[in-house]
Short mmCIF file of C-alpha atoms and ligand atoms in Angstrom, two decimals:
data_model
loop_
_atom_site.label_atom_id
_atom_site.label_comp_id
_atom_site.label_asym_id
_atom_site.label_seq_id
_atom_site.Cartn_x
_atom_site.Cartn_y
_atom_site.Cartn_z
CA MET A 249 -1.29 81.89 96.20
CA PRO A 250 -3.22 84.94 96.89
CA GLY A 251 -1.00 87.64 95.44
CA ARG A 252 0.26 90.11 97.84
CA VAL A 253 3.75 88.88 96.75
CA LEU A 254 3.12 89.13 92.84
CA THR A 255 4.32 92.41 92.06
CA ARG A 256 5.98 94.18 95.04
CA VAL A 257 9.55 95.29 95.80
CA PRO A 258 11.81 93.60 98.43
CA VAL A 259 10.36 93.91 101.88
CA THR A 260 12.14 95.20 104.75
CA ALA A 261 11.62 92.76 107.65
CA ARG A 262 12.20 89.11 107.68
CA SER A 263 8.99 88.38 109.34
CA VAL A 264 6.94 90.03 106.67
CA PHE A 265 8.19 87.33 104.25
CA ALA A 266 5.73 84.89 106.06
CA CYS A 267 3.13 87.43 106.06
CA LEU A 268 3.18 87.98 102.55
CA LEU A 269 3.38 84.35 101.66
CA PHE A 270 0.74 83.21 104.06
CA SER A 271 -1.55 85.76 104.57
CA HIS A 272 -4.93 85.64 103.02
CA LEU A 273 -7.49 88.46 102.90
CA LEU A 274 -8.96 89.36 106.06
CA THR A 275 -6.69 87.46 108.18
CA GLY A 276 -3.64 88.69 110.17
CA CYS A 277 -0.75 90.70 108.55
CA GLY A 278 -2.01 94.20 108.90
CA GLN A 279 -5.35 93.61 107.44
CA PRO A 280 -7.32 96.35 108.90
CA PRO A 281 -10.22 98.25 109.45
CA GLY A 282 -12.61 95.93 111.35
CA GLY A 283 -11.24 96.38 114.83
CA GLN A 284 -9.83 99.72 114.27
CA HIS A 285 -13.13 101.94 114.24
CA GLN A 286 -11.49 104.64 112.22
CA ASP A 287 -13.46 106.04 109.27
CA TYR A 288 -11.56 105.99 106.07
CA ALA A 289 -14.27 107.51 103.97
CA PRO A 290 -12.61 111.04 103.59
CA GLN A 291 -9.20 109.30 102.31
CA GLN A 292 -11.28 106.89 100.01
CA ARG A 293 -13.01 109.87 98.46
CA ALA A 294 -9.95 111.92 98.15
CA SER A 295 -8.25 108.92 96.48
CA LEU A 296 -10.94 109.48 93.44
CA SER A 297 -9.52 112.82 93.08
CA SER A 298 -6.07 111.77 91.86
CA VAL A 299 -7.06 108.24 90.71
CA PHE A 300 -5.85 109.05 86.95
CA TYR A 301 -3.85 112.34 87.48
CA THR A 302 -3.87 115.18 90.22
CA GLY A 303 -7.12 116.81 90.43
CA ASN A 304 -8.90 114.61 87.96
CA PRO A 305 -12.51 115.31 87.62
CA LEU A 306 -14.59 113.45 90.09
CA PRO A 307 -17.36 110.92 89.03
CA ASP A 308 -20.79 111.90 88.94
CA PRO A 309 -22.54 111.48 92.46
CA PRO A 310 -24.72 108.46 92.57
CA THR A 311 -28.32 108.64 91.52
CA THR A 312 -31.12 107.33 93.61
CA ALA A 313 -31.46 104.43 91.19
CA GLU A 314 -27.92 103.50 91.60
CA LEU A 315 -28.10 103.95 95.58
CA ASP A 316 -31.40 101.59 95.40
CA GLN A 317 -29.80 99.08 93.17
CA VAL A 318 -26.45 98.83 95.08
CA ALA A 319 -28.15 98.03 98.16
CA GLU A 320 -30.13 95.21 96.53
CA ARG A 321 -27.03 93.93 94.88
CA VAL A 322 -24.92 93.88 98.07
CA GLU A 323 -27.80 92.16 99.83
CA SER A 324 -27.89 89.16 97.03
CA SER A 325 -23.99 88.95 96.75
CA GLN A 326 -22.01 86.13 97.94
CA PRO A 327 -21.30 86.43 101.71
CA TRP A 328 -17.36 87.13 101.40
CA GLU A 329 -17.99 90.00 98.79
CA ARG A 330 -20.73 91.47 101.28
CA GLU A 331 -18.38 91.08 104.22
CA LEU A 332 -15.53 92.81 102.40
CA LEU A 333 -17.48 95.67 101.23
CA GLU A 334 -19.22 96.37 104.37
CA THR A 335 -15.89 96.23 106.24
CA LEU A 336 -14.11 98.63 103.69
CA TYR A 337 -16.90 101.24 103.48
CA PRO A 338 -19.38 100.55 106.50
CA ASP A 339 -22.58 101.88 105.50
CA ASN A 340 -21.64 104.18 102.77
CA HIS A 341 -23.80 103.38 99.77
CA ALA A 342 -22.30 106.21 97.72
CA LEU A 343 -18.74 104.38 97.90
CA TRP A 344 -20.38 100.97 97.18
CA VAL A 345 -21.83 102.67 94.06
CA TYR A 346 -18.27 103.69 92.95
CA ALA A 347 -16.83 100.33 93.86
CA THR A 348 -19.38 98.63 91.75
CA ARG A 349 -19.91 101.01 88.77
CA ASP A 350 -19.51 100.11 85.13
CA SER A 351 -20.02 103.47 83.26
CA ASP A 352 -19.88 102.14 79.78
CA GLY A 353 -21.32 98.61 80.53
CA ASP A 354 -18.38 96.67 78.81
CA GLY A 355 -18.04 94.62 81.91
CA LEU A 356 -14.88 96.29 83.13
CA LEU A 357 -15.56 98.13 86.20
CA ASP A 358 -14.64 101.84 86.39
CA PHE A 359 -12.47 101.28 89.42
CA TRP A 360 -10.62 98.44 91.38
CA ILE A 361 -10.45 98.79 95.02
CA SER A 362 -7.56 98.00 97.49
CA ASP A 363 -8.50 95.36 99.79
CA TYR A 364 -6.56 97.29 102.50
CA TYR A 365 -8.34 100.44 103.35
CA GLY A 366 -10.23 100.79 100.35
CA ARG A 367 -8.19 103.17 98.10
CA PHE A 368 -9.81 103.47 94.75
CA LEU A 369 -7.71 102.46 91.92
CA GLU A 370 -7.97 102.80 88.10
CA GLY A 371 -10.07 100.01 86.87
CA ASP A 372 -11.50 100.26 83.08
CA THR A 373 -8.62 102.20 81.30
CA ASP A 374 -11.09 103.98 79.31
CA LEU A 375 -14.15 104.12 81.60
CA ASP A 376 -16.54 106.13 79.44
CA GLY A 377 -15.58 104.18 76.30
CA ASP A 378 -14.84 107.13 74.09
CA GLY A 379 -11.70 105.80 72.83
CA LEU A 380 -9.36 108.06 75.02
CA ASP A 381 -7.58 106.57 77.92
CA ASN A 382 -8.65 107.86 81.09
CA VAL A 383 -5.31 109.47 82.03
CA LEU A 384 -5.31 111.32 78.39
CA ASP A 385 -8.87 112.07 78.88
CA ALA A 386 -9.47 115.68 80.16
CA GLU A 387 -13.15 114.48 81.01
CA PRO A 388 -12.68 110.68 81.78
CA PHE A 389 -16.36 110.55 82.68
CA VAL A 390 -17.92 112.52 79.89
CA VAL A 391 -17.87 110.67 76.51
CA THR A 392 -16.39 113.11 73.68
CA PRO A 393 -17.82 112.04 70.51
CA GLY A 394 -15.24 111.67 67.97
CA GLY A 395 -12.56 111.80 70.59
CA GLN A 396 -9.59 114.16 70.71
CA LYS A 397 -6.71 111.63 70.39
CA THR A 398 -3.55 113.67 69.49
CA ALA A 399 0.12 112.52 69.09
CA GLY A 400 1.20 114.64 71.83
CA LEU A 401 0.55 114.83 75.48
CA PRO A 402 -2.66 116.66 76.49
CA ALA A 403 -2.27 119.79 78.63
CA HIS A 404 -3.66 118.27 81.81
CA VAL A 405 -0.70 116.02 82.13
CA ASP A 406 1.93 118.13 80.11
CA TRP A 407 4.90 118.95 82.39
CA ALA A 408 5.76 121.77 79.98
CA GLY A 409 2.49 123.76 81.35
CA GLN A 410 3.20 123.08 84.77
CA GLY A 411 6.48 124.87 85.40
CA LYS A 412 8.65 121.67 85.64
CA PRO A 413 12.45 121.74 85.07
CA ALA A 414 13.26 121.41 81.45
CA GLU A 415 15.15 118.28 81.76
CA MET A 416 11.75 116.57 83.35
CA VAL A 417 9.87 117.84 80.56
CA ARG A 418 12.28 116.55 78.02
CA ILE A 419 12.04 113.04 79.66
CA GLN A 420 8.25 113.15 79.82
CA HIS A 421 8.06 114.03 76.21
CA ALA A 422 10.76 111.46 75.06
CA LEU A 423 9.20 108.63 77.14
CA TYR A 424 5.71 109.34 75.74
CA ASP A 425 6.56 110.23 72.10
CA ARG A 426 8.94 107.46 71.49
CA HIS A 427 7.91 104.49 74.20
CA ARG A 428 4.21 105.55 74.93
CA VAL A 429 5.01 105.44 78.44
CA LEU A 430 3.44 108.28 80.34
CA LEU A 431 4.82 109.59 83.67
CA VAL A 432 1.96 110.91 85.58
CA GLU A 433 1.57 112.46 88.88
CA ARG A 434 -1.09 111.32 91.09
CA SER A 435 -1.17 111.82 94.88
CA ALA A 436 2.64 112.49 94.89
CA ARG A 437 4.96 114.37 92.84
CA PHE A 438 7.86 113.19 90.76
CA THR A 439 11.44 114.62 91.65
CA PRO A 440 13.96 115.42 88.92
CA GLU A 441 16.10 112.51 90.21
CA LEU A 442 13.33 109.97 89.88
CA ALA A 443 12.52 111.07 86.55
CA ARG A 444 16.05 110.68 85.37
CA SER A 445 16.24 107.18 87.04
CA VAL A 446 13.26 106.26 85.22
CA TYR A 447 14.50 107.49 82.00
CA ASP A 448 17.74 105.72 82.32
CA VAL A 449 16.13 102.39 83.33
CA VAL A 450 13.89 102.48 80.14
CA THR A 451 16.43 103.63 77.72
CA ARG A 452 19.80 102.25 79.24
CA VAL A 453 19.17 99.23 81.40
CA TYR A 454 16.59 98.00 78.91
CA ARG A 455 17.79 99.57 75.60
CA ALA A 456 17.55 96.33 73.87
CA LEU A 457 13.77 96.39 74.52
CA PHE A 458 13.20 100.12 73.86
CA SER A 459 15.68 100.93 71.09
CA ASP A 460 14.03 102.27 67.73
CA ASN A 461 11.17 103.89 69.56
CA GLY A 462 10.24 100.21 71.18
CA THR A 463 7.39 99.91 73.26
CA LEU A 464 5.90 97.32 75.96
CA PRO A 465 2.40 96.56 75.70
CA THR A 466 2.23 95.87 79.61
CA LEU A 467 3.81 99.25 80.42
CA ARG A 468 1.64 102.32 79.88
CA ILE A 469 1.79 104.34 82.92
CA ILE A 470 4.29 105.36 85.49
CA ALA A 471 2.79 107.00 88.29
CA THR A 472 3.65 108.69 91.73
CA GLU A 473 1.67 108.04 94.66
CA GLU A 474 1.91 108.78 98.52
CA SER A 475 1.70 105.19 99.57
CA SER A 476 0.26 101.96 98.40
CA LEU A 477 -2.26 101.84 101.30
CA LEU A 478 -4.57 104.63 102.44
CA ASN A 479 -3.23 104.10 105.74
CA PRO A 480 0.76 104.78 105.20
CA ASP A 481 1.48 103.57 108.67
CA ASP A 482 0.23 99.76 108.49
CA GLU A 483 3.22 97.77 108.17
CA ALA A 484 1.75 95.70 105.48
CA GLY A 485 2.38 98.72 103.02
CA ALA A 486 4.93 100.94 104.68
CA GLY A 487 7.91 99.17 103.16
CA ASP A 488 6.49 99.53 99.68
CA PHE A 489 8.89 101.25 97.15
CA ALA A 490 6.75 100.73 93.94
CA GLN A 491 4.23 98.21 92.61
CA VAL A 492 3.04 97.04 89.12
CA MET A 493 -0.63 96.82 88.49
CA ALA A 494 -0.94 94.30 85.60
CA HIS A 495 -4.41 94.95 84.95
CA SER A 496 -3.93 98.78 84.04
CA GLN A 497 -0.35 98.23 83.02
CA THR A 498 0.80 100.75 85.43
CA LEU A 499 3.86 101.25 87.66
CA GLU A 500 3.09 102.93 90.82
CA ILE A 501 5.99 104.41 92.85
CA TYR A 502 5.47 105.36 96.47
CA ARG A 503 6.93 107.97 98.94
CA ARG A 504 9.66 105.49 99.96
CA GLY A 505 10.69 104.91 96.20
CA ILE A 506 10.46 108.62 95.55
CA GLY A 507 12.79 109.50 98.16
CA ALA A 508 15.40 106.68 97.77
CA SER A 509 18.75 107.49 96.60
CA PRO A 510 19.24 107.09 92.83
CA VAL A 511 21.28 104.06 92.76
CA ILE A 512 18.48 102.42 94.91
CA GLN A 513 15.87 103.68 92.35
CA LEU A 514 17.78 102.26 89.66
CA GLY A 515 17.56 98.83 91.45
CA TYR A 516 13.73 98.89 92.00
CA LEU A 517 12.86 100.42 88.86
CA ALA A 518 14.58 97.72 87.04
CA HIS A 519 12.94 95.03 89.34
CA GLU A 520 9.47 96.55 88.82
CA ILE A 521 9.68 96.94 84.88
CA ALA A 522 11.02 93.32 84.93
CA HIS A 523 7.42 92.49 86.18
CA ASN A 524 6.09 94.41 83.09
CA ILE A 525 8.48 92.21 80.92
CA GLN A 526 7.28 89.06 82.60
CA PHE A 527 3.67 89.97 81.74
CA SER A 528 4.67 90.81 78.16
CA TYR A 529 5.72 86.97 77.63
CA ASP A 530 2.10 86.06 77.71
CA TYR A 531 0.36 89.26 76.67
CA ASP A 532 -2.55 88.94 74.33
CA ALA A 533 -5.81 90.58 74.13
CA GLN A 534 -7.64 87.52 75.86
CA ARG A 535 -5.23 87.30 78.76
CA GLN A 536 -5.29 91.06 79.33
CA ASP A 537 -9.04 90.67 79.51
CA GLU A 538 -9.06 87.94 82.10
CA ILE A 539 -6.66 89.83 84.23
CA MET A 540 -8.99 92.85 83.77
CA ARG A 541 -12.13 91.01 84.63
CA ARG A 542 -10.85 88.91 87.53
CA ASN A 543 -7.38 89.35 88.21
CA TYR A 544 -6.73 85.80 86.68
CA PHE A 545 -3.14 84.97 85.83
CA ALA A 546 -2.20 82.49 83.29
CA ALA A 547 1.35 82.97 82.19
CA PRO A 548 2.53 79.50 80.32
CA HIS A 549 5.52 81.26 78.39
CA PHE A 550 7.04 82.87 81.50
CA LEU A 551 6.62 79.87 83.66
CA GLU A 552 8.38 77.67 80.81
CA LEU A 553 11.18 80.39 81.14
CA VAL A 554 11.60 80.10 84.84
CA GLY A 555 11.08 76.26 84.72
CA GLN A 556 14.79 76.15 83.24
CA TYR A 557 16.01 77.44 86.59
CA GLY A 558 14.06 75.13 88.98
CA TRP A 559 10.56 76.58 89.26
CA THR A 560 7.73 74.22 89.02
CA THR A 561 4.10 74.42 89.53
CA VAL A 562 1.55 72.31 91.48
CA ASP A 563 -2.05 72.98 90.09
CA VAL A 564 -4.67 73.97 92.86
CA GLU A 565 -8.19 74.56 92.60
CA LEU A 566 -9.12 78.20 93.17
CA GLU A 567 -11.13 78.61 96.30
CA ALA A 568 -14.66 79.71 95.86
CA ASP A 569 -14.11 82.74 98.01
CA THR A 570 -11.54 84.28 95.61
CA GLY A 571 -14.54 84.71 93.14
CA TYR A 572 -15.68 88.43 93.07
CA ALA A 573 -18.42 89.46 90.70
CA LEU A 574 -19.74 92.74 92.44
CA PHE A 575 -16.42 94.67 92.67
CA ARG A 576 -12.89 93.88 92.18
CA PRO A 577 -10.35 93.74 94.92
CA HIS A 578 -6.77 94.47 93.73
CA TYR A 579 -5.08 91.84 96.12
CA VAL A 580 -6.84 88.87 95.26
CA VAL A 581 -4.93 87.43 92.26
CA LEU A 582 -5.89 83.99 91.04
CA GLU A 583 -3.14 81.99 90.02
CA PRO A 584 -4.02 78.48 89.57
CA HIS A 585 -0.84 77.12 91.05
CA GLU A 586 1.27 76.89 93.84
CA TYR A 587 4.84 77.20 93.31
CA ARG A 588 8.06 74.96 94.23
CA TYR A 589 11.85 75.88 93.74
CA ARG A 590 14.09 73.04 93.34
CA GLY A 591 11.31 71.05 94.69
CA ARG A 592 10.67 72.79 97.90
CA SER A 593 7.50 74.97 98.85
CA PRO A 594 8.07 78.63 99.55
CA GLU A 595 7.24 77.56 103.22
CA GLU A 596 9.72 74.89 103.29
CA TRP A 597 12.28 77.65 102.22
CA GLU A 598 11.12 79.90 104.68
CA ALA A 599 11.74 77.30 107.40
CA TRP A 600 15.27 76.63 106.25
CA LEU A 601 16.20 80.11 105.71
CA THR A 602 14.68 80.78 109.41
CA ALA A 603 16.70 78.03 111.02
CA ILE A 604 20.09 79.61 109.31
CA TYR A 605 18.99 83.00 110.69
CA GLU A 606 18.48 81.85 114.14
CA GLU A 607 21.74 79.98 114.25
CA VAL A 608 23.89 82.57 112.67
CA GLY A 609 22.31 85.97 113.64
CA GLU A 610 21.36 88.75 111.71
CA ALA A 611 24.55 90.12 110.79
CA ASP A 612 26.11 87.00 109.06
CA TYR A 613 22.67 85.65 107.77
CA LEU A 614 22.85 86.20 104.26
CA GLY A 615 26.54 85.72 103.73
CA ASP A 616 26.21 82.39 105.28
CA GLU A 617 27.95 79.79 103.02
CA ARG A 618 24.80 77.37 102.76
CA ILE A 619 22.67 80.53 101.22
CA THR A 620 25.56 81.84 99.00
CA ALA A 621 26.43 78.56 97.58
CA GLN A 622 22.88 78.26 96.17
CA HIS A 623 23.00 82.09 94.88
CA ILE A 624 19.83 82.86 96.97
CA LEU A 625 19.63 86.68 97.20
CA GLY A 626 17.18 86.87 100.09
CA ASP A 627 13.79 85.79 101.63
CA TYR A 628 11.67 87.82 99.12
CA SER A 629 13.19 86.36 96.29
CA LEU A 630 11.99 82.75 97.20
CA SER A 631 8.42 83.93 97.29
CA GLY A 632 7.60 83.03 93.83
CA PRO A 633 9.29 83.24 90.39
CA TRP A 634 8.05 86.55 89.81
CA GLU A 635 9.84 88.16 92.70
CA TRP A 636 12.68 85.66 92.16
CA TYR A 637 13.32 86.89 88.63
CA SER A 638 12.86 90.55 89.31
CA ASP A 639 15.43 90.40 92.45
CA TYR A 640 17.85 88.70 90.03
CA VAL A 641 17.58 91.59 87.74
CA ILE A 642 18.52 93.93 90.31
CA ALA A 643 21.62 91.65 91.43
CA TRP A 644 22.44 91.55 87.62
CA LEU A 645 22.42 95.23 87.17
CA TYR A 646 24.46 96.20 90.21
CA LEU A 647 27.14 93.43 89.41
CA ALA A 648 27.38 94.63 85.93
CA MET A 649 27.97 98.24 87.26
CA LEU A 650 30.62 97.04 89.62
CA ASP A 651 32.25 94.97 86.96
CA SER A 652 32.38 97.85 84.61
CA LEU A 653 34.86 99.55 86.85
CA THR A 654 37.75 96.76 86.26
CA ASP A 655 39.79 99.00 83.84
CA GLN A 656 39.79 102.12 86.32
CA CYS A 657 39.74 100.56 89.69
CA ALA A 658 42.33 98.06 91.28
CA PRO A 659 40.62 94.97 92.62
CA GLU A 660 40.89 95.90 96.24
CA ARG A 661 39.32 99.29 95.72
CA ARG A 662 36.61 97.51 93.68
CA ALA A 663 36.20 95.08 96.75
CA ALA A 664 35.89 97.94 98.99
CA LEU A 665 33.34 99.68 96.63
CA ALA A 666 31.36 96.62 96.65
CA ALA A 667 31.43 96.14 100.45
CA ALA A 668 30.47 99.78 101.18
CA PHE A 669 27.56 99.61 98.49
CA GLN A 670 26.19 96.30 99.88
CA ASN A 671 26.56 96.91 103.54
CA GLU A 672 25.57 100.59 103.61
CA THR A 673 23.30 101.72 100.90
CA VAL A 674 21.84 98.23 99.82
CA GLN A 675 21.37 96.81 103.26
CA GLY A 676 20.14 100.24 104.55
CA GLU A 677 17.24 100.06 102.30
CA TRP A 678 16.79 96.40 102.04
CA PRO A 679 18.16 94.45 104.97
CA TRP A 680 17.25 90.96 103.58
CA PHE A 681 18.64 91.34 100.08
CA ARG A 682 22.34 90.60 99.00
CA PHE A 683 23.02 91.27 95.42
CA GLU A 684 26.51 89.66 95.60
CA ASN A 685 25.03 86.15 96.16
CA GLY A 686 23.84 86.41 92.57
CA ARG A 687 26.93 86.08 91.18
CA GLY A 688 27.32 82.78 89.19
CA ALA A 689 23.77 82.09 89.04
CA ALA A 690 22.57 80.66 85.82
CA VAL A 691 19.90 83.16 85.19
CA LEU A 692 22.43 85.90 84.83
CA ALA A 693 23.36 84.42 81.55
CA HIS A 694 19.75 84.53 80.51
CA LEU A 695 19.53 88.27 81.59
CA ASP A 696 22.81 89.18 79.66
CA GLN A 697 21.15 87.65 76.67
CA GLU A 698 17.93 89.13 76.80
CA TYR A 699 19.09 92.69 77.70
CA PRO A 700 22.28 93.18 76.63
CA LEU A 701 24.11 96.03 78.42
CA ASP A 702 25.76 98.52 76.17
CA PRO A 703 29.27 99.41 77.42
CA VAL A 704 28.60 102.91 77.11
CA ASP A 705 25.65 102.69 79.10
CA ILE A 706 26.99 100.39 81.85
CA ASP A 707 29.95 103.10 82.41
CA TYR A 708 27.47 105.79 82.67
CA LEU A 709 25.36 103.90 85.04
CA ALA A 710 28.42 102.92 87.25
CA GLU A 711 29.58 106.67 87.31
CA GLN A 712 26.39 108.39 87.62
CA TYR A 713 24.86 105.97 90.24
CA LEU A 714 27.22 103.66 92.06
CA GLN A 715 30.17 105.97 92.29
CA ALA A 716 28.14 108.94 92.89
CA ALA A 717 26.68 107.02 95.93
CA HIS A 718 30.23 106.24 97.34
CA PRO A 719 32.55 108.90 96.03
CA GLY A 720 36.36 108.57 96.35
CA ILE A 721 36.65 104.75 96.83
CA CYS A 722 37.14 103.77 93.31
CA THR A 723 38.88 106.54 91.67
CA SER A 724 40.16 106.48 88.00
CA GLY A 725 43.67 106.84 86.85
CA1 CA B 980 -16.51 99.63 81.82
CA1 CA B 981 -12.15 108.17 77.87
#
């Protein structure tokens, strides 16, 4: 299954479900430039100026030799590679060089590229090979002999020197010093609220993983970007809140996620970091190398886990035209299976959901008894086991927050709060996601066991996020 579905947060339109599932590259579903005749080269170049951190140094301009070679290499490459490169960067040989360069010659390309509009993404996480990650490297394109690896944050990413509020500085330092997670600004800025939401998800929702200075090898960077696609208006990306890039162990947060209310931030951040956790089930150097080189995903441990809840796989041959050697398009994910949930393909689930939707109408759709009886959270959660698991994390967290109010809030007031939260706040952002449907789902017991919530934490989260979003409904005393 080509993987636009792999790592993204719930979509906003039902029709996008089919789009995410069935779109292949270069066909349908917002796949751009060809017919649009717009030159994205200025934005593509600009994406290089914040590819690691705001205002990072730019790569060296292509040499004459590189320009000569790239033309030859493109000429002799596979037709689908040549076609995509020419579509994304028409006749722009300088950008072809950046898309294909491997500065330190280790087989990992400097940059990956977005196959939608050609945004440049971090590829090789230490592209000059001097031992210092690009994001920590004041000169990422210049080998610094002996390195300057220090325990603390280097000045170019340290919020202490950038006039940020003291609380943001404290959070950035705590996450980096204790958990080796770097908050970094790229084309967009963090807000104090977003920094706090990130901190609370890492240290409270996932306390069990991150206590005692715990780290996650698959979560290295949390970055803010304006949008996932260079064209922010393309509906293929306009609904994106955040996304995990497994190859660079990065969680990117976009404008929509930055501006969302804190309780929504809490939900999508828990969802996304659940992806980092999923990848950690199968993390080792060899698998990471396969992800870095060709975005190939083998996840036997994760698939065994979700197998307990009804997910099975059907092996498929990888299509020849998913093999890229010259450059690395981000959204071509190689998964050697298709998925079945309770024996049905995503397409069959989509047809079933659509029939109910057409029968009962938009307002009652996800509250329909046929859907609630199976604890189905929404369309996106059936697109594959990765999103299924992460969407249940949101439901699990929201239900735990509601349930923590039992002592201080009568049942009818709690029901009123739950309704307001679902129908106003959640539905306002994610119309096709109903967290209440998760109540009673078997996987919730797994989440309780893996990520036991501290009672103090869940009370705090309910107060600071849920109650704050709907004040006055569920009052104490
Ligand atoms: Ca390299
Ligand atoms: Ca470096």
